[in-house]
Structures are given as structure tokens and as C-alpha cells.
XYZ file of C-alpha atoms in Angstrom:
332
model
C 0.035 -0.040 0.046
C 2.847 2.654 -0.704
C 1.799 3.627 -3.555
C -0.762 4.510 -1.874
C 0.637 6.576 0.906
C 2.226 8.150 -2.111
C -0.562 9.206 -4.145
C -1.885 10.350 -0.877
C 0.306 13.046 -0.798
C 0.173 13.994 -4.306
C -3.151 14.518 -4.088
C -2.817 17.005 -1.762
C -0.477 18.816 -3.278
C -2.614 19.147 -6.707
C -5.244 20.426 -3.828
C -2.686 22.899 -2.454
C -1.857 23.993 -6.336
C -5.443 24.156 -7.216
C -6.253 26.524 -4.854
C -3.332 28.801 -5.345
C -4.575 28.896 -8.962
C -8.262 29.639 -8.689
C -8.706 26.977 -11.175
C -10.275 23.181 -11.795
C -8.463 22.861 -15.298
C -9.905 25.378 -17.435
C -13.061 25.573 -15.358
C -13.415 28.494 -12.462
C -13.953 27.215 -9.002
C -16.838 28.433 -7.504
C -17.193 30.424 -3.728
C -17.878 26.847 -2.079
C -15.118 25.255 -3.803
C -12.613 27.954 -3.522
C -13.573 27.766 0.430
C -12.805 24.400 0.459
C -9.563 25.038 -1.225
C -8.012 27.415 0.713
C -9.094 25.401 4.165
C -7.344 22.490 2.762
C -4.088 24.341 1.802
C -4.489 25.467 5.711
C -4.344 22.739 6.697
C -2.933 22.162 10.147
C -2.276 18.585 10.032
C 0.988 16.850 8.035
C 2.053 13.192 7.611
C 4.184 13.162 10.306
C 2.762 13.620 14.022
C 0.978 10.989 16.800
C -1.936 10.661 13.832
C 0.275 9.507 11.137
C -0.384 5.827 10.167
C -4.554 6.817 11.617
C -4.296 9.629 8.959
C -2.960 7.217 6.241
C -5.196 4.259 6.424
C -7.417 6.699 6.294
C -6.939 8.158 2.708
C -5.486 4.144 1.797
C -9.262 2.984 2.904
C -10.709 5.752 0.668
C -8.936 4.411 -2.372
C -9.665 1.009 -1.613
C -13.551 1.299 -0.962
C -13.249 3.682 -4.201
C -11.200 1.028 -6.094
C -13.368 -1.853 -4.760
C -16.796 -0.242 -5.576
C -15.808 0.000 -9.539
C -14.485 -3.681 -9.732
C -17.809 -4.753 -8.107
C -19.992 -2.092 -9.841
C -17.796 -1.395 -13.508
C -19.164 1.035 -15.056
C -22.723 1.401 -13.936
C -23.377 4.788 -12.191
C -25.348 4.940 -9.290
C -27.972 8.105 -8.699
C -29.886 9.537 -5.994
C -32.882 8.004 -6.414
C -34.990 7.866 -3.188
C -34.407 9.903 -0.087
C -34.870 6.519 1.991
C -31.434 5.287 1.112
C -29.837 7.004 3.760
C -32.016 7.045 6.826
C -29.051 5.563 8.371
C -26.702 8.667 7.656
C -26.994 11.976 10.411
C -25.779 14.689 9.758
C -24.026 16.878 11.872
C -24.691 20.160 9.772
C -22.493 22.963 12.308
C -19.311 20.186 11.220
C -20.173 19.630 8.117
C -20.276 15.469 8.364
C -22.374 12.748 7.856
C -22.071 9.665 9.619
C -23.339 6.770 8.550
C -24.300 4.567 11.893
C -23.864 0.816 11.448
C -25.218 -0.947 14.888
C -22.921 -3.497 16.599
C -19.705 -1.059 15.783
C -19.218 1.049 18.207
C -22.130 3.444 17.304
C -23.503 3.934 20.036
C -20.234 5.934 21.527
C -20.122 7.764 17.792
C -23.061 9.213 18.961
C -22.549 10.128 21.979
C -19.537 11.829 21.189
C -21.687 13.537 18.396
C -24.195 14.717 21.187
C -21.012 16.358 22.978
C -19.449 18.073 19.867
C -22.299 19.274 18.543
C -23.856 20.434 22.134
C -26.305 18.237 22.343
C -25.228 17.180 25.765
C -24.185 19.680 28.169
C -20.701 17.660 29.659
C -17.654 17.030 28.084
C -17.848 12.877 28.901
C -19.674 10.472 26.143
C -20.173 7.921 28.611
C -22.331 10.226 30.825
C -25.033 9.960 28.168
C -27.513 6.706 28.762
C -27.014 4.850 25.451
C -31.253 5.224 25.272
C -31.050 8.648 24.970
C -28.443 8.518 22.100
C -30.549 6.159 20.369
C -33.680 8.552 20.606
C -35.331 9.221 17.365
C -35.719 12.607 18.107
C -31.685 13.268 18.582
C -29.572 14.080 15.444
C -31.399 14.604 12.108
C -31.274 11.301 9.434
C -29.941 12.206 5.766
C -33.094 11.018 4.158
C -35.380 13.674 5.976
C -34.050 16.267 3.508
C -34.659 17.371 -0.236
C -32.647 15.469 -2.603
C -31.070 18.399 -4.060
C -29.982 18.887 -0.121
C -28.931 16.016 -0.735
C -27.022 15.901 -3.471
C -25.369 19.445 -1.761
C -24.308 17.625 1.376
C -22.840 14.348 -0.304
C -20.588 16.213 -2.620
C -19.222 19.026 0.136
C -19.248 17.262 3.865
C -16.885 14.833 5.214
C -18.878 11.330 5.348
C -17.869 9.049 7.559
C -18.310 4.806 8.253
C -16.791 2.719 10.760
C -16.862 -0.763 9.770
C -16.606 -4.080 11.541
C -15.662 -7.908 9.699
C -19.499 -9.106 9.200
C -19.269 -12.375 10.938
C -17.310 -10.708 14.255
C -20.615 -7.855 13.939
C -23.488 -10.801 13.665
C -21.872 -12.913 16.422
C -22.176 -9.629 18.299
C -25.545 -8.972 17.657
C -26.993 -12.379 18.560
C -24.943 -12.664 22.421
C -26.085 -8.923 22.772
C -29.554 -9.289 21.472
C -30.677 -13.015 21.908
C -28.276 -14.493 24.213
C -27.740 -12.201 26.713
C -30.152 -12.356 30.163
C -30.635 -8.544 30.665
C -33.635 -5.991 29.783
C -32.845 -4.900 27.002
C -32.231 -7.967 25.345
C -36.437 -8.551 26.107
C -37.492 -6.778 22.967
C -35.436 -8.520 21.262
C -36.122 -12.165 22.192
C -39.499 -11.305 22.201
C -39.792 -10.098 18.465
C -37.837 -12.647 16.944
C -36.707 -14.827 19.744
C -40.203 -16.593 19.975
C -40.556 -16.848 16.603
C -36.904 -18.425 15.362
C -38.059 -20.704 18.088
C -41.183 -21.658 16.389
C -40.060 -22.381 13.136
C -36.746 -24.153 13.108
C -36.938 -26.069 16.948
C -38.269 -29.421 16.588
C -39.875 -30.237 20.133
C -39.991 -26.602 21.219
C -40.826 -26.914 25.392
C -43.819 -23.921 26.609
C -41.357 -22.244 28.386
C -38.903 -21.676 25.154
C -41.589 -20.603 22.934
C -43.079 -18.169 25.233
C -39.801 -16.328 26.624
C -37.518 -16.712 23.392
C -34.623 -16.424 25.327
C -32.855 -19.405 24.448
C -31.643 -19.127 20.576
C -29.397 -21.132 19.541
C -26.885 -19.174 17.572
C -27.273 -22.139 14.465
C -30.843 -21.609 15.010
C -29.859 -17.910 14.999
C -28.194 -18.178 12.024
C -30.615 -20.261 10.145
C -32.776 -17.538 10.927
C -30.874 -14.536 9.140
C -29.958 -16.575 5.863
C -33.560 -17.194 5.416
C -34.491 -15.717 2.855
C -37.870 -16.290 2.016
C -39.414 -14.000 4.110
C -38.729 -10.252 4.700
C -39.317 -10.672 8.279
C -35.594 -11.706 8.892
C -34.369 -8.252 8.013
C -33.110 -5.645 10.704
C -30.226 -3.063 10.571
C -28.241 -4.881 14.213
C -27.705 -7.098 11.240
C -28.529 -6.441 8.148
C -25.310 -6.400 5.232
C -23.493 -2.686 5.889
C -23.691 -2.242 1.828
C -27.403 -1.956 2.435
C -27.387 0.660 5.516
C -24.581 2.995 3.830
C -24.325 3.039 0.462
C -20.391 2.831 0.362
C -20.189 3.009 -4.089
C -22.861 5.628 -3.698
C -21.422 7.703 -0.701
C -18.073 8.409 -1.409
C -16.852 8.297 1.621
C -13.466 9.911 3.077
C -13.498 8.209 6.800
C -13.460 4.903 6.612
C -13.185 3.677 10.364
C -12.789 0.300 11.190
C -13.692 -1.473 14.172
C -9.922 -3.136 15.267
C -8.370 0.679 14.806
C -11.431 2.791 16.200
C -9.530 5.221 19.003
C -6.707 5.976 17.175
C -9.292 6.455 14.142
C -12.229 8.364 16.328
C -8.930 10.665 17.013
C -7.951 11.396 13.181
C -11.837 12.274 12.959
C -12.420 14.681 15.781
C -9.256 16.528 15.250
C -10.143 17.029 11.822
C -13.629 18.027 12.666
C -11.850 20.425 15.406
C -13.711 18.436 17.877
C -10.243 18.097 20.590
C -12.240 18.546 24.357
C -13.803 15.288 23.260
C -12.209 11.498 23.703
C -13.684 8.801 21.575
C -14.426 5.681 25.383
C -11.986 3.469 24.750
C -12.922 -0.497 24.936
C -13.614 -1.732 29.022
C -10.561 -3.966 29.121
C -12.381 -6.234 32.167
C -14.661 -7.356 28.662
C -13.742 -10.214 26.288
C -14.231 -9.711 23.298
C -16.170 -10.788 20.532
C -13.061 -11.324 17.834
C -12.269 -14.153 21.285
C -15.577 -16.235 20.741
C -15.483 -16.278 16.851
C -14.509 -20.187 16.587
C -16.376 -21.238 19.991
C -19.539 -20.119 17.805
C -18.701 -20.692 13.786
C -17.601 -24.053 14.581
C -21.457 -25.041 15.598
C -22.274 -24.478 12.373
C -22.808 -26.527 9.120
C -20.652 -26.176 6.064
C -24.295 -25.173 4.480
C -24.947 -22.091 6.886
C -21.506 -21.078 6.457
C -22.207 -20.874 2.915
C -25.494 -19.025 3.131
C -23.458 -16.288 5.855
C -21.108 -15.476 2.698
C -23.562 -14.932 0.286
C -25.603 -12.492 2.718
C -21.745 -10.672 3.386
C -20.282 -10.919 0.147
C -20.543 -7.640 -0.355
C -18.547 -6.252 2.690
C -16.197 -9.141 2.544
C -16.029 -7.502 -1.197
C -16.295 -4.043 -0.426
C -14.263 -3.800 2.987
C -11.330 -6.235 2.377
C -12.709 -8.904 4.911
C -12.504 -12.448 4.621
C -13.636 -15.300 5.929
C -10.544 -16.802 6.307
C -9.691 -13.925 9.299
C -12.700 -16.029 11.088
C -12.919 -19.340 9.605
C -9.440 -20.006 9.132
C -9.943 -21.621 5.911
C -12.081 -20.487 2.750
C -15.276 -21.402 0.806
C -14.040 -21.525 -2.280
């Protein structure tokens, strides 16, 4: 990826050169373009310093995502045709940022951080904010609430942030948190989905299991998620990121990964000019989902693994993940 770093530096130099010349090719720049290029010229970051690796990684991932989209879609050009496609994208007009939230990829903490950054919360500690308040429907404006011309303007001029995670790790996290856990916040999913899963996929289910829906196995959950016969199986907590965030339509210039969450967030917040907020670190006492992958995925059949590979094939391709990362082998 050395070439990507070099091209990232070259692109920055070209932006600055264009700003000095006040033109882009033979075209006169608009006032908005002049403002953005001026900001780029006076950008306070360098390619060295404490965030250099994160900064370089963000550039590389943006380029890789664009390349992967071109490989997948070829010459097909997506156009903005429906505002509803952007319902998972939150708008921060103050910092000119669009953030596509993905459940089970630190979206609670990112929402908390944005609440502090935009003054929706009086303190500076994101962890003081209750999770249900961060997820409240009235806390943020969604991009889907704007008109198509406004959406196109924001997509063209705002920074665009997406945080991604290996789809199989994200799926397991959703299962453990929403269906396996014995806590109050899991009751909704156990009632809505758990009882349905047990009734549909478990032979000789007990009356207690059918009543509570709180003992769904991972195999049963995967069978449900990969069942294409009904839309009842769809939910944003396990739907592919490519469906939630439209990564080949939205040109995300800030592509963060769960594996480098805090480092990436530090760079994004500095770029926003929000240096008074620290992104919460992962609790050291909690065993990460990544440590439990083998335990759960070893219970699945080859057929189920193939179904998962098909469900998440676009996420795997676009964000440079592989099944070998989790399974230790490919499903060629």
C-alpha cells in the first residue's frame, strides 16, 4: 500500500496547487470550492505526528473502497433517486459531517461523541450519556429527512464517515447482545425475534422456550438470518453494511475500522476541530467478541457458512475482509 500513501500526498499537493491557481482545469472555481480548497491549503495536519498512521490508513481505505466499488459495479453509475436510502446517515451541519451509523460497530459511542460535539449534551464525557438517549429518534437529523437537492449538496461537500467491522464478528456480536444475553435490553429482541425463531426452526420446542424466546442457539439464529423466504428476518443489527450505508453511492472519505476504532476516531475528531472530546476506549474487563468466534462458528454446518458468505459477500469484498480471518479457511 506504499503507492496509496504516495498518491495520497500527491493528491493533497494537487489540491493546494489548484487553490493557489484558483482554477480546476479550465473551469473557474465556485465560492464554495474556493473556501474548501483554502481550508485544505491551510490544513493544520501533516503526514507526520502522533496520528500519521491513522491519517494514512483513512486515505488508503477511501481509495480501496472506491477501487472495490469500481471492480464490483464496473461502469454502472449510481444516482441519488430515493431519500429513504440514506435513513442510516446522520447529519451534523455544524461540522459538515455525515455519519452512517451501523449497529454493533460502536455506533452508541459515536452518537454519544457527536452529542457532546454538537452541544446536545452539556458535559464533555460521552459515557455519561444514557444509551437510550443517544439512540432516541429525535436526537439527530437523518439525511433521508432532507430534499434530494439538499442531499446531493451534502454528499458533494460534507465529510462522510463510516465505521465498519468484519461481518461475521458483527453478526456474532448482535446475537450475543440481543438474543443470548439475559438482560433487560435484550427482552425486546427475544420477544420479537426469539420466539419466532424457536417456533420456526426448533423441533419439539418446550412451552417455556416458545413463551420467552430467550434461549435461541447461534445455529438457529443463523438459519433465521439467512432465510430469504421472508422479509421478517431483516433488521439493521445484522443487515449488511452495504445495504445500510450505500458505500458505492456515498463517497466516504473517512472509512474507519472497528479494529482501529479509537485511533481512527482521534483523527476524525481532530479533523472536525473537536479536540475536547475523547472517544471512549473499549472496556478492558470485557472479553472481546473476536475471542469467541471459533466457539460459535464451529457449531455451524458448511451449508450455513455458505449462506453467510453469500449474505455478506459485498461487505467482505468492499471492506477488504475475508472468511479466512474468522474461519481459518476459505469457502472456495
